Amino acid sequence: MKTAILAGGLGSRLAEETVVRPKPMVEIGGRPILWHIMRHYLHYGHDDFVIAVGYKGGVIKRWMLDYAALSADLTVRPRHREVTFHRSEASEDWSVDIVDTGQSTNTGGRIKRLAPWMGAETFMLTWGDGVSDVNLDALLAFHRAHGKVATLTAVRPPARYGHIVTDGDQVVEFSEKPQIGEGWINGAFFVLEPEVFDYIDGDDTQFEKEPLEKLAKDGQLMAYHHHGFWQCMDTVRERHILDELWRRGDAPWKVWE
């Protein structure tokens, strides 16, 4: 089963970081958030990736090449344009297709452009800017059980501000970053059937709008409710939150050893 990751957006709300690199290459604990997402999938046995790039896609291509090269012993024959990899310290046994899906293509358009790469099989999809500890085995089992075209992972987003409970003037409970008590949002981590491509018109289509709305109207969209950790990285503040969790050794999305 292939796993698609959308990694081509501008990341304008994280402009301090994305002026020189695409958002999926912004680092958490010294590694791009893209690497963290891929390690999560790899932990559950999903090792065949298709990454949709656009804005500064060359940065992702170079990182993938450099990561492999810097982790291995090499034999280089420039005249013959040959590079042979020998012993490698990299532990990630994955296959990665990197597909240029255009500079200004919208999310739906990027997915549509991946159709030739995904085959006529069920596939997974997520955004390249969010991490979670969602159990991908349970997510896939849920999708297969209901038999619909699409499953999204519904999450409770972290509260924007800290939460306090008081007894009179005394604070009896304080939580810096709680999950909100009610309300669910689309947290990505999709499982999709190839019929989903029929719901996408073209490059200008935003997947989160017409395609998902039409799938819901047709009764073909299901929600897997995830009660654990989920965090997107839209702002510098959110990047710092994730980086600090990793630094403390308290990153909930690190489900691998």
PDB file of C-alpha atoms in Angstrom:
ATOM      1  CA  MET A   1       0.000   0.000   0.000  1.00  0.00           C
ATOM      2  CA  LYS A   2       1.330   3.409  -0.982  1.00  0.00           C
ATOM      3  CA  THR A   3       1.354   6.450   1.274  1.00  0.00           C
ATOM      4  CA  ALA A   4       1.051   9.891  -0.305  1.00  0.00           C
ATOM      5  CA  ILE A   5       2.297  13.008   1.474  1.00  0.00           C
ATOM      6  CA  LEU A   6       1.438  16.488   0.223  1.00  0.00           C
ATOM      7  CA  ALA A   7       4.582  18.601   0.558  1.00  0.00           C
ATOM      8  CA  GLY A   8       4.205  21.336  -2.048  1.00  0.00           C
ATOM      9  CA  GLY A   9       2.450  24.259  -0.360  1.00  0.00           C
ATOM     10  CA  LEU A  10       3.894  27.691   0.359  1.00  0.00           C
ATOM     11  CA  GLY A  11       3.625  27.556   4.152  1.00  0.00           C
ATOM     12  CA  SER A  12       3.041  31.315   4.262  1.00  0.00           C
ATOM     13  CA  ARG A  13       2.077  31.369   7.948  1.00  0.00           C
ATOM     14  CA  LEU A  14       5.518  29.990   8.774  1.00  0.00           C
ATOM     15  CA  ALA A  15       7.303  32.489   6.565  1.00  0.00           C
ATOM     16  CA  GLU A  16      10.259  32.922   8.925  1.00  0.00           C
ATOM     17  CA  GLU A  17      11.186  29.304   8.152  1.00  0.00           C
ATOM     18  CA  THR A  18       9.731  28.715   4.689  1.00  0.00           C
ATOM     19  CA  VAL A  19      11.431  31.583   2.882  1.00  0.00           C
ATOM     20  CA  VAL A  20      14.351  29.212   2.250  1.00  0.00           C
ATOM     21  CA  ARG A  21      12.693  25.770   2.368  1.00  0.00           C
ATOM     22  CA  PRO A  22       9.250  24.157   2.066  1.00  0.00           C
ATOM     23  CA  LYS A  23       7.343  23.667   5.292  1.00  0.00           C
ATOM     24  CA  PRO A  24       7.808  19.860   5.395  1.00  0.00           C
ATOM     25  CA  MET A  25      11.556  20.520   5.638  1.00  0.00           C
ATOM     26  CA  VAL A  26      11.265  22.693   8.752  1.00  0.00           C
ATOM     27  CA  GLU A  27      13.125  20.784  11.436  1.00  0.00           C
ATOM     28  CA  ILE A  28      11.904  19.246  14.675  1.00  0.00           C
ATOM     29  CA  GLY A  29      14.771  17.976  16.791  1.00  0.00           C
ATOM     30  CA  GLY A  30      17.225  18.410  13.926  1.00  0.00           C
ATOM     31  CA  ARG A  31      15.163  16.383  11.415  1.00  0.00           C
ATOM     32  CA  PRO A  32      12.530  17.660   8.938  1.00  0.00           C
ATOM     33  CA  ILE A  33       8.952  17.166  10.074  1.00  0.00           C
ATOM     34  CA  LEU A  34       8.567  15.142   6.864  1.00  0.00           C
ATOM     35  CA  TRP A  35      11.021  12.589   8.283  1.00  0.00           C
ATOM     36  CA  HIS A  36       8.978  12.359  11.507  1.00  0.00           C
ATOM     37  CA  ILE A  37       5.793  11.692   9.517  1.00  0.00           C
ATOM     38  CA  MET A  38       7.478   9.053   7.383  1.00  0.00           C
ATOM     39  CA  ARG A  39       8.945   7.305  10.433  1.00  0.00           C
ATOM     40  CA  HIS A  40       5.446   7.104  11.919  1.00  0.00           C
ATOM     41  CA  TYR A  41       4.139   5.340   8.810  1.00  0.00           C
ATOM     42  CA  LEU A  42       7.219   3.120   8.576  1.00  0.00           C
ATOM     43  CA  HIS A  43       6.628   1.926  12.146  1.00  0.00           C
ATOM     44  CA  TYR A  44       3.339   0.432  10.973  1.00  0.00           C
ATOM     45  CA  GLY A  45       4.926  -1.209   7.945  1.00  0.00           C
ATOM     46  CA  HIS A  46       4.083   1.436   5.343  1.00  0.00           C
ATOM     47  CA  ASP A  47       7.346   1.891   3.484  1.00  0.00           C
ATOM     48  CA  ASP A  48       6.265   2.916  -0.039  1.00  0.00           C
ATOM     49  CA  PHE A  49       5.917   6.705  -0.239  1.00  0.00           C
ATOM     50  CA  VAL A  50       4.870   9.141  -2.948  1.00  0.00           C
ATOM     51  CA  ILE A  51       5.694  12.738  -2.027  1.00  0.00           C
ATOM     52  CA  ALA A  52       3.945  15.518  -3.935  1.00  0.00           C
ATOM     53  CA  VAL A  53       6.300  18.500  -4.122  1.00  0.00           C
ATOM     54  CA  GLY A  54       5.899  21.992  -5.533  1.00  0.00           C
ATOM     55  CA  TYR A  55       7.262  25.081  -3.773  1.00  0.00           C
ATOM     56  CA  LYS A  56      11.016  24.602  -3.360  1.00  0.00           C
ATOM     57  CA  GLY A  57      10.616  20.926  -4.181  1.00  0.00           C
ATOM     58  CA  GLY A  58      14.296  20.721  -5.026  1.00  0.00           C
ATOM     59  CA  VAL A  59      15.086  21.093  -1.315  1.00  0.00           C
ATOM     60  CA  ILE A  60      13.189  17.885  -0.580  1.00  0.00           C
ATOM     61  CA  LYS A  61      14.845  16.059  -3.482  1.00  0.00           C
ATOM     62  CA  ARG A  62      18.313  17.139  -2.345  1.00  0.00           C
ATOM     63  CA  TRP A  63      17.606  16.137   1.249  1.00  0.00           C
ATOM     64  CA  MET A  64      16.468  12.672   0.204  1.00  0.00           C
ATOM     65  CA  LEU A  65      19.616  12.203  -1.868  1.00  0.00           C
ATOM     66  CA  ASP A  66      21.921  13.674   0.757  1.00  0.00           C
ATOM     67  CA  TYR A  67      20.325  11.649   3.557  1.00  0.00           C
ATOM     68  CA  ALA A  68      21.037   8.441   1.682  1.00  0.00           C
ATOM     69  CA  ALA A  69      24.540   9.499   0.625  1.00  0.00           C
ATOM     70  CA  LEU A  70      25.681  10.891   3.973  1.00  0.00           C
ATOM     71  CA  SER A  71      24.570   7.718   5.740  1.00  0.00           C
ATOM     72  CA  ALA A  72      26.543   5.360   3.491  1.00  0.00           C
ATOM     73  CA  ASP A  73      29.964   4.489   2.145  1.00  0.00           C
ATOM     74  CA  LEU A  74      30.164   5.422  -1.548  1.00  0.00           C
ATOM     75  CA  THR A  75      31.954   4.606  -4.744  1.00  0.00           C
ATOM     76  CA  VAL A  76      31.688   7.510  -7.216  1.00  0.00           C
ATOM     77  CA  ARG A  77      32.604   7.298 -10.914  1.00  0.00           C
ATOM     78  CA  PRO A  78      31.815  10.774 -12.299  1.00  0.00           C
ATOM     79  CA  ARG A  79      32.808  10.013 -15.875  1.00  0.00           C
ATOM     80  CA  HIS A  80      30.333   7.137 -15.997  1.00  0.00           C
ATOM     81  CA  ARG A  81      27.739   8.991 -13.875  1.00  0.00           C
ATOM     82  CA  GLU A  82      27.714   6.112 -11.431  1.00  0.00           C
ATOM     83  CA  VAL A  83      27.292   6.182  -7.670  1.00  0.00           C
ATOM     84  CA  THR A  84      27.393   2.914  -5.752  1.00  0.00           C
ATOM     85  CA  PHE A  85      26.118   2.811  -2.169  1.00  0.00           C
ATOM     86  CA  HIS A  86      27.728   0.376   0.239  1.00  0.00           C
ATOM     87  CA  ARG A  87      27.317   0.027   4.005  1.00  0.00           C
ATOM     88  CA  SER A  88      24.749   2.473   5.302  1.00  0.00           C
ATOM     89  CA  GLU A  89      23.957   3.726   8.797  1.00  0.00           C
ATOM     90  CA  ALA A  90      20.441   4.763   7.753  1.00  0.00           C
ATOM     91  CA  SER A  91      17.828   2.521   9.390  1.00  0.00           C
ATOM     92  CA  GLU A  92      14.935   3.558   7.147  1.00  0.00           C
ATOM     93  CA  ASP A  93      14.188   0.868   4.583  1.00  0.00           C
ATOM     94  CA  TRP A  94      11.718   2.776   2.450  1.00  0.00           C
ATOM     95  CA  SER A  95      11.019   3.556  -1.188  1.00  0.00           C
ATOM     96  CA  VAL A  96      10.260   7.181  -2.060  1.00  0.00           C
ATOM     97  CA  ASP A  97       8.834   8.610  -5.282  1.00  0.00           C
ATOM     98  CA  ILE A  98       9.098  12.404  -5.446  1.00  0.00           C
ATOM     99  CA  VAL A  99       6.600  13.901  -7.882  1.00  0.00           C
ATOM    100  CA  ASP A 100       6.595  17.548  -8.992  1.00  0.00           C
ATOM    101  CA  THR A 101       2.913  18.578  -8.806  1.00  0.00           C
ATOM    102  CA  GLY A 102       3.388  22.245  -9.696  1.00  0.00           C
ATOM    103  CA  GLN A 103       4.137  25.472  -7.877  1.00  0.00           C
ATOM    104  CA  SER A 104       0.587  26.771  -7.397  1.00  0.00           C
ATOM    105  CA  THR A 105      -1.480  23.584  -7.592  1.00  0.00           C
ATOM    106  CA  ASN A 106      -4.096  23.269  -4.855  1.00  0.00           C
ATOM    107  CA  THR A 107      -4.367  20.267  -2.528  1.00  0.00           C
ATOM    108  CA  GLY A 108      -6.943  18.436  -4.630  1.00  0.00           C
ATOM    109  CA  GLY A 109      -4.966  19.074  -7.780  1.00  0.00           C
ATOM    110  CA  ARG A 110      -1.831  17.636  -6.207  1.00  0.00           C
ATOM    111  CA  ILE A 111      -3.721  14.488  -5.224  1.00  0.00           C
ATOM    112  CA  LYS A 112      -5.181  14.184  -8.724  1.00  0.00           C
ATOM    113  CA  ARG A 113      -1.707  14.450 -10.255  1.00  0.00           C
ATOM    114  CA  LEU A 114      -0.585  11.496  -8.132  1.00  0.00           C
ATOM    115  CA  ALA A 115      -3.186   9.155  -9.659  1.00  0.00           C
ATOM    116  CA  PRO A 116      -0.723   7.493 -12.108  1.00  0.00           C
ATOM    117  CA  TRP A 117       1.618   6.769  -9.206  1.00  0.00           C
ATOM    118  CA  MET A 118      -0.930   5.281  -6.809  1.00  0.00           C
ATOM    119  CA  GLY A 119      -2.324   2.431  -8.899  1.00  0.00           C
ATOM    120  CA  ALA A 120      -5.816   0.988  -8.562  1.00  0.00           C
ATOM    121  CA  GLU A 121      -5.474   0.192  -4.876  1.00  0.00           C
ATOM    122  CA  THR A 122      -6.347   1.598  -1.486  1.00  0.00           C
ATOM    123  CA  PHE A 123      -3.810   4.203  -0.391  1.00  0.00           C
ATOM    124  CA  MET A 124      -3.015   6.431   2.556  1.00  0.00           C
ATOM    125  CA  LEU A 125      -2.622  10.212   2.413  1.00  0.00           C
ATOM    126  CA  THR A 126      -1.627  12.938   4.810  1.00  0.00           C
ATOM    127  CA  TRP A 127      -0.296  16.485   4.881  1.00  0.00           C
ATOM    128  CA  GLY A 128       3.428  17.138   5.299  1.00  0.00           C
ATOM    129  CA  ASP A 129       3.030  19.457   8.270  1.00  0.00           C
ATOM    130  CA  GLY A 130       1.352  17.526  11.071  1.00  0.00           C
ATOM    131  CA  VAL A 131       2.239  14.728  13.475  1.00  0.00           C
ATOM    132  CA  SER A 132       0.115  12.387  15.549  1.00  0.00           C
ATOM    133  CA  ASP A 133       0.230   9.136  17.480  1.00  0.00           C
ATOM    134  CA  VAL A 134      -2.759   7.732  15.575  1.00  0.00           C
ATOM    135  CA  ASN A 135      -2.713   3.943  15.366  1.00  0.00           C
ATOM    136  CA  LEU A 136      -2.491   3.353  11.619  1.00  0.00           C
ATOM    137  CA  ASP A 137      -3.395  -0.334  11.935  1.00  0.00           C
ATOM    138  CA  ALA A 138      -6.649   0.563  13.673  1.00  0.00           C
ATOM    139  CA  LEU A 139      -7.307   3.351  11.160  1.00  0.00           C
ATOM    140  CA  LEU A 140      -6.886   0.974   8.216  1.00  0.00           C
ATOM    141  CA  ALA A 141      -9.051  -1.703   9.851  1.00  0.00           C
ATOM    142  CA  PHE A 142     -11.788   0.891  10.395  1.00  0.00           C
ATOM    143  CA  HIS A 143     -11.635   1.913   6.742  1.00  0.00           C
ATOM    144  CA  ARG A 144     -11.797  -1.639   5.447  1.00  0.00           C
ATOM    145  CA  ALA A 145     -14.721  -2.463   7.722  1.00  0.00           C
ATOM    146  CA  HIS A 146     -17.029   0.299   6.463  1.00  0.00           C
ATOM    147  CA  GLY A 147     -16.323  -0.127   2.738  1.00  0.00           C
ATOM    148  CA  LYS A 148     -16.678   3.534   1.774  1.00  0.00           C
ATOM    149  CA  VAL A 149     -14.438   5.567  -0.544  1.00  0.00           C
ATOM    150  CA  ALA A 150     -12.762   7.775   2.067  1.00  0.00           C
ATOM    151  CA  THR A 151     -11.792   7.886   5.722  1.00  0.00           C
ATOM    152  CA  LEU A 152     -10.389  10.942   7.464  1.00  0.00           C
ATOM    153  CA  THR A 153      -8.963  11.070  10.959  1.00  0.00           C
ATOM    154  CA  ALA A 154     -11.060  13.328  13.173  1.00  0.00           C
ATOM    155  CA  VAL A 155      -9.108  14.979  15.993  1.00  0.00           C
ATOM    156  CA  ARG A 156      -9.679  17.431  18.795  1.00  0.00           C
ATOM    157  CA  PRO A 157      -7.262  20.316  18.186  1.00  0.00           C
ATOM    158  CA  PRO A 158      -5.058  21.619  20.996  1.00  0.00           C
ATOM    159  CA  ALA A 159      -6.463  24.688  22.689  1.00  0.00           C
ATOM    160  CA  ARG A 160      -4.844  27.922  21.590  1.00  0.00           C
ATOM    161  CA  TYR A 161      -4.462  29.128  25.166  1.00  0.00           C
ATOM    162  CA  GLY A 162      -3.889  27.495  28.544  1.00  0.00           C
ATOM    163  CA  HIS A 163      -6.836  26.236  30.565  1.00  0.00           C
ATOM    164  CA  ILE A 164      -7.521  26.859  34.242  1.00  0.00           C
ATOM    165  CA  VAL A 165     -10.147  25.604  36.667  1.00  0.00           C
ATOM    166  CA  THR A 166     -10.814  27.743  39.722  1.00  0.00           C
ATOM    167  CA  ASP A 167     -12.576  27.369  43.053  1.00  0.00           C
ATOM    168  CA  GLY A 168     -13.379  30.956  43.851  1.00  0.00           C
ATOM    169  CA  ASP A 169     -10.083  32.761  43.394  1.00  0.00           C
ATOM    170  CA  GLN A 170      -7.963  29.672  43.853  1.00  0.00           C
ATOM    171  CA  VAL A 171      -6.622  27.848  40.791  1.00  0.00           C
ATOM    172  CA  VAL A 172      -7.237  24.151  41.368  1.00  0.00           C
ATOM    173  CA  GLU A 173      -6.223  22.877  37.948  1.00  0.00           C
ATOM    174  CA  PHE A 174      -3.865  24.273  35.324  1.00  0.00           C
ATOM    175  CA  SER A 175      -3.112  22.846  31.901  1.00  0.00           C
ATOM    176  CA  GLU A 176      -0.802  24.636  29.476  1.00  0.00           C
ATOM    177  CA  LYS A 177      -1.866  22.928  26.227  1.00  0.00           C
ATOM    178  CA  PRO A 178      -5.054  20.898  26.694  1.00  0.00           C
ATOM    179  CA  GLN A 179      -7.129  19.322  23.958  1.00  0.00           C
ATOM    180  CA  ILE A 180     -10.450  21.118  23.642  1.00  0.00           C
ATOM    181  CA  GLY A 181     -13.380  19.456  25.352  1.00  0.00           C
ATOM    182  CA  GLU A 182     -15.648  19.289  22.326  1.00  0.00           C
ATOM    183  CA  GLY A 183     -15.607  19.651  18.582  1.00  0.00           C
ATOM    184  CA  TRP A 184     -13.766  17.618  15.954  1.00  0.00           C
ATOM    185  CA  ILE A 185     -11.738  18.743  12.945  1.00  0.00           C
ATOM    186  CA  ASN A 186     -10.170  17.077   9.933  1.00  0.00           C
ATOM    187  CA  GLY A 187      -6.715  15.942  11.048  1.00  0.00           C
ATOM    188  CA  ALA A 188      -5.736  14.374   7.675  1.00  0.00           C
ATOM    189  CA  PHE A 189      -4.267  10.836   7.987  1.00  0.00           C
ATOM    190  CA  PHE A 190      -6.672   9.651   5.294  1.00  0.00           C
ATOM    191  CA  VAL A 191      -7.309   6.205   3.857  1.00  0.00           C
ATOM    192  CA  LEU A 192      -8.679   6.452   0.318  1.00  0.00           C
ATOM    193  CA  GLU A 193      -9.930   4.283  -2.507  1.00  0.00           C
ATOM    194  CA  PRO A 194      -8.909   5.154  -6.093  1.00  0.00           C
ATOM    195  CA  GLU A 195     -12.481   6.332  -6.785  1.00  0.00           C
ATOM    196  CA  VAL A 196     -11.557   9.467  -4.858  1.00  0.00           C
ATOM    197  CA  PHE A 197      -9.819  10.816  -7.960  1.00  0.00           C
ATOM    198  CA  ASP A 198     -13.232  11.076  -9.666  1.00  0.00           C
ATOM    199  CA  TYR A 199     -14.259  13.657  -7.070  1.00  0.00           C
ATOM    200  CA  ILE A 200     -11.408  16.032  -7.993  1.00  0.00           C
ATOM    201  CA  ASP A 201     -11.791  18.314 -11.017  1.00  0.00           C
ATOM    202  CA  GLY A 202      -8.250  19.606 -11.506  1.00  0.00           C
ATOM    203  CA  ASP A 203      -5.348  21.733 -10.303  1.00  0.00           C
ATOM    204  CA  ASP A 204      -7.487  24.469  -8.731  1.00  0.00           C
ATOM    205  CA  THR A 205      -9.543  22.083  -6.593  1.00  0.00           C
ATOM    206  CA  GLN A 206      -9.086  22.329  -2.837  1.00  0.00           C
ATOM    207  CA  PHE A 207      -9.497  18.804  -1.481  1.00  0.00           C
ATOM    208  CA  GLU A 208     -10.900  20.053   1.813  1.00  0.00           C
ATOM    209  CA  LYS A 209     -13.788  21.789   0.004  1.00  0.00           C
ATOM    210  CA  GLU A 210     -15.771  20.316  -2.912  1.00  0.00           C
ATOM    211  CA  PRO A 211     -14.332  16.774  -2.944  1.00  0.00           C
ATOM    212  CA  LEU A 212     -14.819  16.097   0.766  1.00  0.00           C
ATOM    213  CA  GLU A 213     -18.190  17.884   0.739  1.00  0.00           C
ATOM    214  CA  LYS A 214     -19.357  15.762  -2.209  1.00  0.00           C
ATOM    215  CA  LEU A 215     -18.042  12.565  -0.615  1.00  0.00           C
ATOM    216  CA  ALA A 216     -19.979  13.411   2.545  1.00  0.00           C
ATOM    217  CA  LYS A 217     -23.146  14.162   0.545  1.00  0.00           C
ATOM    218  CA  ASP A 218     -22.815  10.814  -1.244  1.00  0.00           C
ATOM    219  CA  GLY A 219     -22.380   8.979   2.063  1.00  0.00           C
ATOM    220  CA  GLN A 220     -18.833   7.975   1.106  1.00  0.00           C
ATOM    221  CA  LEU A 221     -16.834   9.797   3.809  1.00  0.00           C
ATOM    222  CA  MET A 222     -16.250   8.318   7.246  1.00  0.00           C
ATOM    223  CA  ALA A 223     -14.435   9.692  10.287  1.00  0.00           C
ATOM    224  CA  TYR A 224     -12.033   7.711  12.426  1.00  0.00           C
ATOM    225  CA  HIS A 225     -12.138   9.448  15.812  1.00  0.00           C
ATOM    226  CA  HIS A 226      -8.658   9.751  17.291  1.00  0.00           C
ATOM    227  CA  HIS A 227      -8.548  10.673  20.974  1.00  0.00           C
ATOM    228  CA  GLY A 228      -4.783  10.866  21.291  1.00  0.00           C
ATOM    229  CA  PHE A 229      -2.114  13.373  20.301  1.00  0.00           C
ATOM    230  CA  TRP A 230      -2.297  15.478  17.149  1.00  0.00           C
ATOM    231  CA  GLN A 231      -0.523  18.726  16.281  1.00  0.00           C
ATOM    232  CA  CYS A 232      -0.115  20.622  13.049  1.00  0.00           C
ATOM    233  CA  MET A 233       2.777  23.036  12.485  1.00  0.00           C
ATOM    234  CA  ASP A 234       1.276  26.174  10.979  1.00  0.00           C
ATOM    235  CA  THR A 235       3.146  28.767  13.049  1.00  0.00           C
ATOM    236  CA  VAL A 236       6.536  29.377  14.622  1.00  0.00           C
ATOM    237  CA  ARG A 237       4.922  28.889  18.033  1.00  0.00           C
ATOM    238  CA  GLU A 238       3.672  25.419  17.043  1.00  0.00           C
ATOM    239  CA  ARG A 239       7.097  24.558  15.679  1.00  0.00           C
ATOM    240  CA  HIS A 240       8.622  25.515  19.047  1.00  0.00           C
ATOM    241  CA  ILE A 241       6.045  23.375  20.888  1.00  0.00           C
ATOM    242  CA  LEU A 242       6.956  20.305  18.836  1.00  0.00           C
ATOM    243  CA  ASP A 243      10.677  20.972  19.070  1.00  0.00           C
ATOM    244  CA  GLU A 244      10.485  21.299  22.855  1.00  0.00           C
ATOM    245  CA  LEU A 245       8.521  18.052  23.181  1.00  0.00           C
ATOM    246  CA  TRP A 246      11.205  16.281  21.155  1.00  0.00           C
ATOM    247  CA  ARG A 247      14.038  17.900  23.134  1.00  0.00           C
ATOM    248  CA  ARG A 248      12.499  16.730  26.430  1.00  0.00           C
ATOM    249  CA  GLY A 249      12.116  13.186  25.123  1.00  0.00           C
ATOM    250  CA  ASP A 250       8.351  13.554  25.473  1.00  0.00           C
ATOM    251  CA  ALA A 251       7.210  13.487  21.826  1.00  0.00           C
ATOM    252  CA  PRO A 252       3.928  11.503  21.714  1.00  0.00           C
ATOM    253  CA  TRP A 253       4.194  10.921  17.949  1.00  0.00           C
ATOM    254  CA  LYS A 254       7.492   9.030  18.361  1.00  0.00           C
ATOM    255  CA  VAL A 255       5.900   5.587  18.347  1.00  0.00           C
ATOM    256  CA  TRP A 256       9.020   3.920  16.916  1.00  0.00           C
ATOM    257  CA  GLU A 257      12.098   2.792  18.858  1.00  0.00           C
TER     258      GLU A 257
END
